[in-house]
PDB file of C-alpha atoms in Angstrom:
ATOM      1  CA  MET A   1     -45.888  94.834 -42.177  1.00 65.00           C
ATOM      2  CA  HIS A   2     -45.717  92.940 -38.563  1.00 83.00           C
ATOM      3  CA  ASP A   3     -45.905  94.899 -36.129  1.00 89.00           C
ATOM      4  CA  LEU A   4     -42.423  95.081 -34.930  1.00 91.00           C
ATOM      5  CA  HIS A   5     -43.472  96.709 -31.099  1.00 91.00           C
ATOM      6  CA  ALA A   6     -45.259  94.005 -30.970  1.00 92.00           C
ATOM      7  CA  LEU A   7     -42.082  91.256 -31.292  1.00 94.00           C
ATOM      8  CA  ASP A   8     -40.269  93.023 -29.890  1.00 94.00           C
ATOM      9  CA  GLY A   9     -42.540  93.166 -26.639  1.00 95.00           C
ATOM     10  CA  PHE A  10     -43.043  88.627 -27.013  1.00 96.00           C
ATOM     11  CA  GLU A  11     -39.585  88.787 -26.724  1.00 97.00           C
ATOM     12  CA  ASP A  12     -38.960  90.706 -24.442  1.00 96.00           C
ATOM     13  CA  ALA A  13     -41.708  88.907 -22.781  1.00 98.00           C
ATOM     14  CA  LEU A  14     -39.335  85.510 -22.348  1.00 98.00           C
ATOM     15  CA  ILE A  15     -35.816  87.581 -21.967  1.00 97.00           C
ATOM     16  CA  GLU A  16     -37.429  88.422 -18.810  1.00 98.00           C
ATOM     17  CA  GLU A  17     -38.660  85.070 -18.396  1.00 98.00           C
ATOM     18  CA  PHE A  18     -35.985  83.315 -17.965  1.00 98.00           C
ATOM     19  CA  ARG A  19     -34.468  85.915 -15.671  1.00 97.00           C
ATOM     20  CA  ALA A  20     -36.800  84.844 -13.670  1.00 98.00           C
ATOM     21  CA  HIS A  21     -35.627  81.486 -13.729  1.00 98.00           C
ATOM     22  CA  PRO A  22     -34.834  80.640  -9.667  1.00 97.00           C
ATOM     23  CA  VAL A  23     -31.428  79.642 -10.579  1.00 98.00           C
ATOM     24  CA  LEU A  24     -30.583  82.498 -12.658  1.00 98.00           C
ATOM     25  CA  ALA A  25     -32.139  85.299  -9.409  1.00 97.00           C
ATOM     26  CA  ASN A  26     -30.526  83.561  -6.635  1.00 96.00           C
ATOM     27  CA  VAL A  27     -27.049  82.616  -8.295  1.00 96.00           C
ATOM     28  CA  ALA A  28     -25.264  85.163  -6.046  1.00 94.00           C
ATOM     29  CA  GLY A  29     -26.221  82.428  -3.044  1.00 95.00           C
ATOM     30  CA  LEU A  30     -25.661  79.309  -4.074  1.00 96.00           C
ATOM     31  CA  PRO A  31     -22.855  77.448  -2.382  1.00 95.00           C
ATOM     32  CA  GLU A  32     -19.656  77.239  -3.382  1.00 95.00           C
ATOM     33  CA  GLU A  33     -19.612  73.479  -5.059  1.00 96.00           C
ATOM     34  CA  ASP A  34     -22.702  74.186  -6.834  1.00 97.00           C
ATOM     35  CA  PHE A  35     -22.041  77.001  -8.680  1.00 97.00           C
ATOM     36  CA  ALA A  36     -18.900  75.653  -9.668  1.00 97.00           C
ATOM     37  CA  ALA A  37     -20.608  72.979 -11.093  1.00 98.00           C
ATOM     38  CA  LEU A  38     -23.288  74.494 -12.682  1.00 98.00           C
ATOM     39  CA  LEU A  39     -19.982  76.611 -15.108  1.00 98.00           C
ATOM     40  CA  LEU A  40     -18.959  73.281 -15.543  1.00 98.00           C
ATOM     41  CA  GLN A  41     -21.496  71.716 -17.177  1.00 98.00           C
ATOM     42  CA  ARG A  42     -22.263  74.837 -18.959  1.00 98.00           C
ATOM     43  CA  ARG A  43     -18.840  74.315 -20.243  1.00 98.00           C
ATOM     44  CA  PHE A  44     -20.054  72.012 -22.096  1.00 98.00           C
ATOM     45  CA  VAL A  45     -22.929  73.639 -23.873  1.00 98.00           C
ATOM     46  CA  SER A  46     -20.369  76.582 -24.334  1.00 97.00           C
ATOM     47  CA  LEU A  47     -18.394  73.801 -25.844  1.00 97.00           C
ATOM     48  CA  ALA A  48     -21.465  73.057 -28.456  1.00 97.00           C
ATOM     49  CA  PHE A  49     -21.320  77.168 -29.344  1.00 96.00           C
ATOM     50  CA  THR A  50     -19.411  76.351 -33.136  1.00 96.00           C
ATOM     51  CA  PRO A  51     -20.564  72.995 -33.962  1.00 97.00           C
ATOM     52  CA  SER A  52     -24.501  74.608 -33.833  1.00 98.00           C
ATOM     53  CA  TYR A  53     -22.703  77.953 -36.218  1.00 98.00           C
ATOM     54  CA  ASP A  54     -21.204  75.876 -38.221  1.00 98.00           C
ATOM     55  CA  LEU A  55     -24.691  73.378 -38.218  1.00 98.00           C
ATOM     56  CA  ALA A  56     -26.716  76.460 -38.679  1.00 98.00           C
ATOM     57  CA  ILE A  57     -24.599  78.196 -41.457  1.00 98.00           C
ATOM     58  CA  ASP A  58     -24.240  74.538 -43.599  1.00 98.00           C
ATOM     59  CA  LEU A  59     -27.978  74.946 -43.666  1.00 98.00           C
ATOM     60  CA  LEU A  60     -28.238  78.628 -44.976  1.00 98.00           C
ATOM     61  CA  ARG A  61     -29.680  79.725 -48.413  1.00 98.00           C
ATOM     62  CA  ASP A  62     -29.461  83.422 -46.769  1.00 98.00           C
ATOM     63  CA  GLU A  63     -25.977  84.756 -48.517  1.00 97.00           C
ATOM     64  CA  ALA A  64     -26.802  88.143 -46.111  1.00 96.00           C
ATOM     65  CA  GLY A  65     -26.857  86.275 -43.349  1.00 97.00           C
ATOM     66  CA  LEU A  66     -24.441  83.351 -44.038  1.00 97.00           C
ATOM     67  CA  ARG A  67     -22.281  86.590 -44.164  1.00 97.00           C
ATOM     68  CA  ILE A  68     -23.788  87.614 -40.224  1.00 96.00           C
ATOM     69  CA  ALA A  69     -22.647  84.097 -38.942  1.00 97.00           C
ATOM     70  CA  ARG A  70     -19.635  83.608 -40.459  1.00 97.00           C
ATOM     71  CA  VAL A  71     -18.073  86.377 -39.346  1.00 95.00           C
ATOM     72  CA  ILE A  72     -19.241  85.974 -35.798  1.00 94.00           C
ATOM     73  CA  LEU A  73     -18.615  82.525 -35.918  1.00 95.00           C
ATOM     74  CA  ARG A  74     -14.851  83.889 -36.474  1.00 94.00           C
ATOM     75  CA  GLU A  75     -14.537  86.106 -34.054  1.00 92.00           C
ATOM     76  CA  GLU A  76     -14.896  83.288 -32.145  1.00 91.00           C
ATOM     77  CA  TYR A  77     -10.931  82.128 -32.714  1.00 92.00           C
ATOM     78  CA  PRO A  78      -9.282  85.201 -33.852  1.00 89.00           C
ATOM     79  CA  ASP A  79      -6.105  85.708 -34.917  1.00 84.00           C
ATOM     80  CA  GLY A  80      -4.814  83.201 -37.746  1.00 83.00           C
ATOM     81  CA  HIS A  81      -1.555  82.935 -36.262  1.00 86.00           C
ATOM     82  CA  GLY A  82      -2.343  81.081 -33.008  1.00 89.00           C
ATOM     83  CA  ARG A  83      -0.760  83.274 -29.760  1.00 90.00           C
ATOM     84  CA  THR A  84      -4.309  84.501 -29.360  1.00 93.00           C
ATOM     85  CA  PRO A  85      -6.309  82.190 -26.470  1.00 93.00           C
ATOM     86  CA  SER A  86      -9.608  81.013 -28.763  1.00 95.00           C
ATOM     87  CA  HIS A  87     -12.957  82.490 -26.760  1.00 94.00           C
ATOM     88  CA  ARG A  88     -13.610  78.443 -25.675  1.00 93.00           C
ATOM     89  CA  GLU A  89      -9.895  79.452 -23.717  1.00 95.00           C
ATOM     90  CA  ASP A  90     -11.049  82.646 -21.969  1.00 95.00           C
ATOM     91  CA  MET A  91     -13.747  80.591 -20.432  1.00 96.00           C
ATOM     92  CA  THR A  92     -10.967  78.175 -19.234  1.00 97.00           C
ATOM     93  CA  HIS A  93      -9.852  81.291 -17.328  1.00 96.00           C
ATOM     94  CA  ASP A  94     -12.558  82.830 -16.496  1.00 96.00           C
ATOM     95  CA  MET A  95     -13.212  79.711 -14.779  1.00 97.00           C
ATOM     96  CA  ARG A  96      -9.424  79.380 -13.200  1.00 96.00           C
ATOM     97  CA  ARG A  97      -9.999  83.287 -11.478  1.00 95.00           C
ATOM     98  CA  LEU A  98     -12.756  82.513 -10.290  1.00 96.00           C
ATOM     99  CA  GLY A  99     -11.422  78.554  -8.247  1.00 96.00           C
ATOM    100  CA  ILE A 100     -12.208  75.795 -10.667  1.00 97.00           C
ATOM    101  CA  SER A 101      -9.087  74.015 -10.185  1.00 96.00           C
ATOM    102  CA  ARG A 102      -7.451  71.779 -13.534  1.00 96.00           C
ATOM    103  CA  PRO A 103      -8.238  68.742 -11.709  1.00 98.00           C
ATOM    104  CA  ALA A 104     -12.122  69.483 -11.529  1.00 97.00           C
ATOM    105  CA  LEU A 105     -12.076  70.873 -15.522  1.00 97.00           C
ATOM    106  CA  VAL A 106     -10.646  67.262 -16.564  1.00 97.00           C
ATOM    107  CA  ALA A 107     -12.352  66.204 -14.166  1.00 98.00           C
ATOM    108  CA  SER A 108     -16.364  67.322 -15.299  1.00 98.00           C
ATOM    109  CA  ARG A 109     -18.035  65.137 -17.862  1.00 98.00           C
ATOM    110  CA  PRO A 110     -21.751  66.090 -18.826  1.00 98.00           C
ATOM    111  CA  THR A 111     -25.081  65.713 -16.803  1.00 98.00           C
ATOM    112  CA  ALA A 112     -27.575  63.148 -18.548  1.00 98.00           C
ATOM    113  CA  ALA A 113     -29.313  66.278 -19.003  1.00 98.00           C
ATOM    114  CA  THR A 114     -26.623  68.753 -20.986  1.00 98.00           C
ATOM    115  CA  ARG A 115     -26.207  66.012 -22.451  1.00 98.00           C
ATOM    116  CA  ALA A 116     -29.491  66.113 -24.156  1.00 98.00           C
ATOM    117  CA  VAL A 117     -30.439  69.671 -24.802  1.00 98.00           C
ATOM    118  CA  VAL A 118     -26.488  69.818 -26.596  1.00 98.00           C
ATOM    119  CA  GLN A 119     -28.092  67.077 -28.535  1.00 98.00           C
ATOM    120  CA  ASP A 120     -31.929  68.834 -29.127  1.00 98.00           C
ATOM    121  CA  THR A 121     -30.541  72.231 -30.194  1.00 98.00           C
ATOM    122  CA  LEU A 122     -28.891  70.858 -32.531  1.00 98.00           C
ATOM    123  CA  GLU A 123     -31.895  68.205 -33.360  1.00 98.00           C
ATOM    124  CA  LEU A 124     -33.532  72.290 -33.206  1.00 98.00           C
ATOM    125  CA  ILE A 125     -31.641  73.690 -35.853  1.00 98.00           C
ATOM    126  CA  ALA A 126     -31.440  70.665 -37.947  1.00 98.00           C
ATOM    127  CA  ASP A 127     -35.127  70.968 -38.223  1.00 98.00           C
ATOM    128  CA  ALA A 128     -34.703  74.554 -38.383  1.00 98.00           C
ATOM    129  CA  GLY A 129     -33.027  73.660 -41.983  1.00 98.00           C
ATOM    130  CA  GLY A 130     -36.045  72.084 -43.709  1.00 97.00           C
ATOM    131  CA  HIS A 131     -38.694  74.432 -43.172  1.00 97.00           C
ATOM    132  CA  ALA A 132     -39.969  77.209 -46.565  1.00 96.00           C
ATOM    133  CA  ASP A 133     -39.209  79.948 -44.242  1.00 96.00           C
ATOM    134  CA  ALA A 134     -35.297  78.015 -43.115  1.00 97.00           C
ATOM    135  CA  ASP A 135     -33.537  80.731 -42.992  1.00 98.00           C
ATOM    136  CA  LEU A 136     -35.262  83.136 -41.196  1.00 98.00           C
ATOM    137  CA  ARG A 137     -35.143  80.403 -38.368  1.00 98.00           C
ATOM    138  CA  LEU A 138     -32.567  79.399 -38.389  1.00 98.00           C
ATOM    139  CA  LEU A 139     -30.772  83.067 -37.868  1.00 98.00           C
ATOM    140  CA  THR A 140     -33.746  82.486 -34.862  1.00 98.00           C
ATOM    141  CA  ILE A 141     -32.241  80.216 -33.478  1.00 98.00           C
ATOM    142  CA  LEU A 142     -28.785  81.688 -33.501  1.00 97.00           C
ATOM    143  CA  ARG A 143     -29.585  84.793 -32.801  1.00 97.00           C
ATOM    144  CA  PHE A 144     -32.101  84.230 -29.518  1.00 97.00           C
ATOM    145  CA  TRP A 145     -30.357  80.967 -28.227  1.00 97.00           C
ATOM    146  CA  GLY A 146     -26.957  82.095 -29.491  1.00 96.00           C
ATOM    147  CA  GLU A 147     -26.944  85.866 -28.342  1.00 95.00           C
ATOM    148  CA  VAL A 148     -29.707  87.012 -26.330  1.00 96.00           C
ATOM    149  CA  LEU A 149     -30.188  84.679 -24.495  1.00 97.00           C
ATOM    150  CA  VAL A 150     -25.990  84.093 -24.120  1.00 96.00           C
ATOM    151  CA  SER A 151     -26.412  87.671 -22.561  1.00 96.00           C
ATOM    152  CA  VAL A 152     -29.089  86.740 -20.133  1.00 96.00           C
ATOM    153  CA  GLU A 153     -27.484  84.420 -18.187  1.00 97.00           C
ATOM    154  CA  TYR A 154     -24.402  85.612 -18.021  1.00 95.00           C
ATOM    155  CA  GLY A 155     -25.773  88.720 -16.466  1.00 95.00           C
ATOM    156  CA  ARG A 156     -27.056  86.809 -14.152  1.00 97.00           C
ATOM    157  CA  LEU A 157     -24.460  85.115 -14.207  1.00 97.00           C
ATOM    158  CA  TRP A 158     -21.699  88.162 -13.996  1.00 96.00           C
ATOM    159  CA  GLU A 159     -24.153  88.977 -10.348  1.00 94.00           C
ATOM    160  CA  ARG A 160     -21.875  85.808  -8.779  1.00 95.00           C
ATOM    161  CA  MET A 161     -19.187  86.648 -10.501  1.00 96.00           C
ATOM    162  CA  ALA A 162     -18.353  89.920 -10.371  1.00 94.00           C
ATOM    163  CA  PRO A 163     -16.453  90.401  -6.579  1.00 93.00           C
ATOM    164  CA  LEU A 164     -13.940  88.218  -7.481  1.00 92.00           C
ATOM    165  CA  LEU A 165     -13.063  89.737 -11.707  1.00 95.00           C
ATOM    166  CA  THR A 166     -12.187  92.629 -10.401  1.00 93.00           C
ATOM    167  CA  GLU A 167      -8.874  93.565  -9.127  1.00 88.00           C
ATOM    168  CA  GLU A 168      -8.378  97.413  -7.760  1.00 84.00           C
ATOM    169  CA  GLY A 169     -11.311  98.572  -9.567  1.00 84.00           C
ATOM    170  CA  ARG A 170     -10.248  96.760 -13.294  1.00 89.00           C
ATOM    171  CA  ASN A 171     -12.461  94.403 -14.779  1.00 93.00           C
ATOM    172  CA  ARG A 172     -10.410  90.545 -15.098  1.00 92.00           C
ATOM    173  CA  SER A 173     -13.153  88.941 -16.982  1.00 95.00           C
ATOM    174  CA  ARG A 174     -11.972  87.996 -20.282  1.00 93.00           C
ATOM    175  CA  PHE A 175     -15.213  85.412 -21.001  1.00 93.00           C
ATOM    176  CA  TYR A 176     -18.241  86.322 -19.255  1.00 94.00           C
ATOM    177  CA  HIS A 177     -18.652  90.169 -19.037  1.00 94.00           C
ATOM    178  CA  PRO A 178     -16.978  90.445 -23.045  1.00 91.00           C
ATOM    179  CA  HIS A 179     -20.141  88.907 -24.037  1.00 91.00           C
ATOM    180  CA  HIS A 180     -22.667  89.631 -21.880  1.00 93.00           C
ATOM    181  CA  VAL A 181     -22.120  92.361 -23.135  1.00 91.00           C
ATOM    182  CA  HIS A 182     -20.749  91.784 -27.246  1.00 85.00           C
ATOM    183  CA  ASP A 183     -24.213  88.886 -26.754  1.00 86.00           C
ATOM    184  CA  ALA A 184     -25.709  91.092 -26.285  1.00 88.00           C
ATOM    185  CA  LYS A 185     -29.974  92.984 -27.841  1.00 91.00           C
ATOM    186  CA  THR A 186     -29.130  96.698 -27.294  1.00 88.00           C
ATOM    187  CA  HIS A 187     -31.539  97.824 -30.316  1.00 89.00           C
ATOM    188  CA  SER A 188     -35.445  96.833 -30.537  1.00 91.00           C
ATOM    189  CA  LEU A 189     -36.610  94.407 -33.210  1.00 91.00           C
ATOM    190  CA  ALA A 190     -37.745  98.009 -34.638  1.00 86.00           C
ATOM    191  CA  THR A 191     -34.772 100.036 -34.096  1.00 88.00           C
ATOM    192  CA  VAL A 192     -31.925  97.749 -35.302  1.00 84.00           C
ATOM    193  CA  SER A 193     -29.479  98.959 -37.795  1.00 71.00           C
ATOM    194  CA  LEU A 194     -25.478  97.989 -39.602  1.00 61.00           C
ATOM    195  CA  LEU A 195     -24.948 100.737 -36.641  1.00 61.00           C
ATOM    196  CA  SER A 196     -26.246  98.439 -34.044  1.00 68.00           C
ATOM    197  CA  GLY A 197     -22.745  96.729 -32.527  1.00 75.00           C
ATOM    198  CA  SER A 198     -24.006  93.074 -30.916  1.00 87.00           C
ATOM    199  CA  HIS A 199     -24.097  89.896 -32.051  1.00 91.00           C
ATOM    200  CA  SER A 200     -28.313  89.966 -31.332  1.00 92.00           C
ATOM    201  CA  ASP A 201     -28.022  93.368 -33.272  1.00 92.00           C
ATOM    202  CA  ARG A 202     -26.139  93.228 -35.906  1.00 93.00           C
ATOM    203  CA  LEU A 203     -28.250  88.698 -36.443  1.00 95.00           C
ATOM    204  CA  ALA A 204     -31.344  91.281 -35.556  1.00 94.00           C
ATOM    205  CA  THR A 205     -31.135  93.404 -38.989  1.00 94.00           C
ATOM    206  CA  ARG A 206     -31.628  90.376 -41.490  1.00 96.00           C
ATOM    207  CA  VAL A 207     -33.863  89.048 -39.271  1.00 96.00           C
ATOM    208  CA  THR A 208     -36.588  91.729 -39.679  1.00 95.00           C
ATOM    209  CA  GLU A 209     -35.815  91.756 -42.939  1.00 95.00           C
ATOM    210  CA  LEU A 210     -36.857  88.270 -44.108  1.00 96.00           C
ATOM    211  CA  LEU A 211     -39.530  88.038 -40.754  1.00 95.00           C
ATOM    212  CA  ALA A 212     -40.722  91.243 -43.766  1.00 94.00           C
ATOM    213  CA  GLN A 213     -40.775  88.784 -46.272  1.00 94.00           C
ATOM    214  CA  GLU A 214     -43.077  86.206 -44.754  1.00 94.00           C
ATOM    215  CA  GLU A 215     -47.145  86.748 -44.731  1.00 92.00           C
ATOM    216  CA  SER A 216     -46.261  84.590 -40.580  1.00 93.00           C
ATOM    217  CA  THR A 217     -44.936  85.718 -37.513  1.00 95.00           C
ATOM    218  CA  ASP A 218     -45.522  82.014 -36.242  1.00 95.00           C
ATOM    219  CA  GLY A 219     -42.582  80.323 -36.692  1.00 95.00           C
ATOM    220  CA  PHE A 220     -39.758  83.063 -35.201  1.00 96.00           C
ATOM    221  CA  ARG A 221     -42.772  83.622 -31.821  1.00 97.00           C
ATOM    222  CA  GLU A 222     -42.244  79.266 -31.930  1.00 97.00           C
ATOM    223  CA  LEU A 223     -38.340  78.156 -32.716  1.00 97.00           C
ATOM    224  CA  GLU A 224     -37.630  82.071 -29.559  1.00 98.00           C
ATOM    225  CA  GLU A 225     -40.421  79.392 -27.646  1.00 98.00           C
ATOM    226  CA  ARG A 226     -38.424  75.859 -28.848  1.00 98.00           C
ATOM    227  CA  ALA A 227     -34.977  78.494 -27.436  1.00 98.00           C
ATOM    228  CA  LEU A 228     -35.696  79.343 -23.898  1.00 98.00           C
ATOM    229  CA  HIS A 229     -37.583  76.108 -23.887  1.00 98.00           C
ATOM    230  CA  LEU A 230     -33.258  74.451 -24.397  1.00 98.00           C
ATOM    231  CA  LYS A 231     -32.665  77.153 -22.373  1.00 98.00           C
ATOM    232  CA  THR A 232     -34.605  77.111 -19.317  1.00 98.00           C
ATOM    233  CA  ARG A 233     -33.764  73.064 -19.166  1.00 98.00           C
ATOM    234  CA  PHE A 234     -30.464  73.122 -18.675  1.00 98.00           C
ATOM    235  CA  TYR A 235     -30.805  75.281 -15.089  1.00 98.00           C
ATOM    236  CA  ASP A 236     -33.540  73.424 -14.282  1.00 98.00           C
ATOM    237  CA  GLN A 237     -30.410  70.286 -13.139  1.00 98.00           C
ATOM    238  CA  PHE A 238     -29.598  73.645 -10.435  1.00 98.00           C
ATOM    239  CA  LEU A 239     -32.945  73.629  -8.893  1.00 97.00           C
ATOM    240  CA  PRO A 240     -31.995  71.674  -5.962  1.00 96.00           C
ATOM    241  CA  ALA A 241     -29.571  73.449  -5.570  1.00 94.00           C
ATOM    242  CA  VAL A 242     -31.403  76.640  -4.837  1.00 95.00           C
ATOM    243  CA  ASP A 243     -34.232  74.167  -2.632  1.00 91.00           C
ATOM    244  CA  ARG A 244     -30.738  73.480  -0.440  1.00 87.00           C
ATOM    245  CA  VAL A 245     -30.001  76.629   0.254  1.00 86.00           C
ATOM    246  CA  ALA A 246     -34.331  77.792   0.407  1.00 82.00           C
ATOM    247  CA  ALA A 247     -34.152  74.629   3.643  1.00 80.00           C
ATOM    248  CA  THR A 248     -31.233  75.362   5.258  1.00 73.00           C
ATOM    249  CA  PRO A 249     -31.955  77.250   8.520  1.00 68.00           C
ATOM    250  CA  VAL A 250     -30.200  80.181   9.591  1.00 54.00           C
ATOM    251  CA  SER A 251     -28.482  81.038  12.521  1.00 52.00           C
ATOM    252  CA  PRO A 252     -29.586  82.833  15.034  1.00 51.00           C
ATOM    253  CA  ARG A 253     -26.556  85.477  15.649  1.00 47.00           C
ATOM    254  CA  ARG A 254     -25.767  86.422  19.237  1.00 47.00           C
ATOM    255  CA  GLY A 255     -25.099  89.626  20.800  1.00 44.00           C
TER     256      GLY A 255
END
């Protein structure tokens, strides 16, 4: 039996590394235009969420994992009658409330860095499907890339968004804050159960069961590190914005 507490320590170290990324750690100080550019680019990564899940579902053979992935994917499109906005529509709703105009949305295009991250994510999933432990690898990607780290991202972004999406003490966010909450890792790998409600924890129940069937945790560790690398590469393209803020001289106060 693998030491799940040790794996939790490994995973939590990756989470903290991501949380400390200079762009995420300094997001509150980014100029408005840079923050808007970040959200517009992050939207393209979010648009790749559903095809990424679909690709993984195509390659999964584990029925229990398939059911969990299907349920999560279907939650992205609530209401089969078309009266309820999809999660992607909720995202653009939040973006508009944050001051990003429809013309800016229309004019936005993915950068080369964003396109590469999206393409490499799909390739990572496709490659995972060719391994003997494909089910473990695929579910690990969906959980860590698609849920755990997303919650970390949106938690950091919420630090900047909260004043604009909170009115009279009420949280008005329809996308960013809800995803920060329901994608989060709320239980350790050692204590997660079917009673855990977040997307990350639901996937973790099956991931830990599949881990118990493997002689090594190397595949799990490798995929989590590669998922983190994809996430950090996306934010690396905004490092110049952080550098510009750091280089801006502070005007002396008059008094």
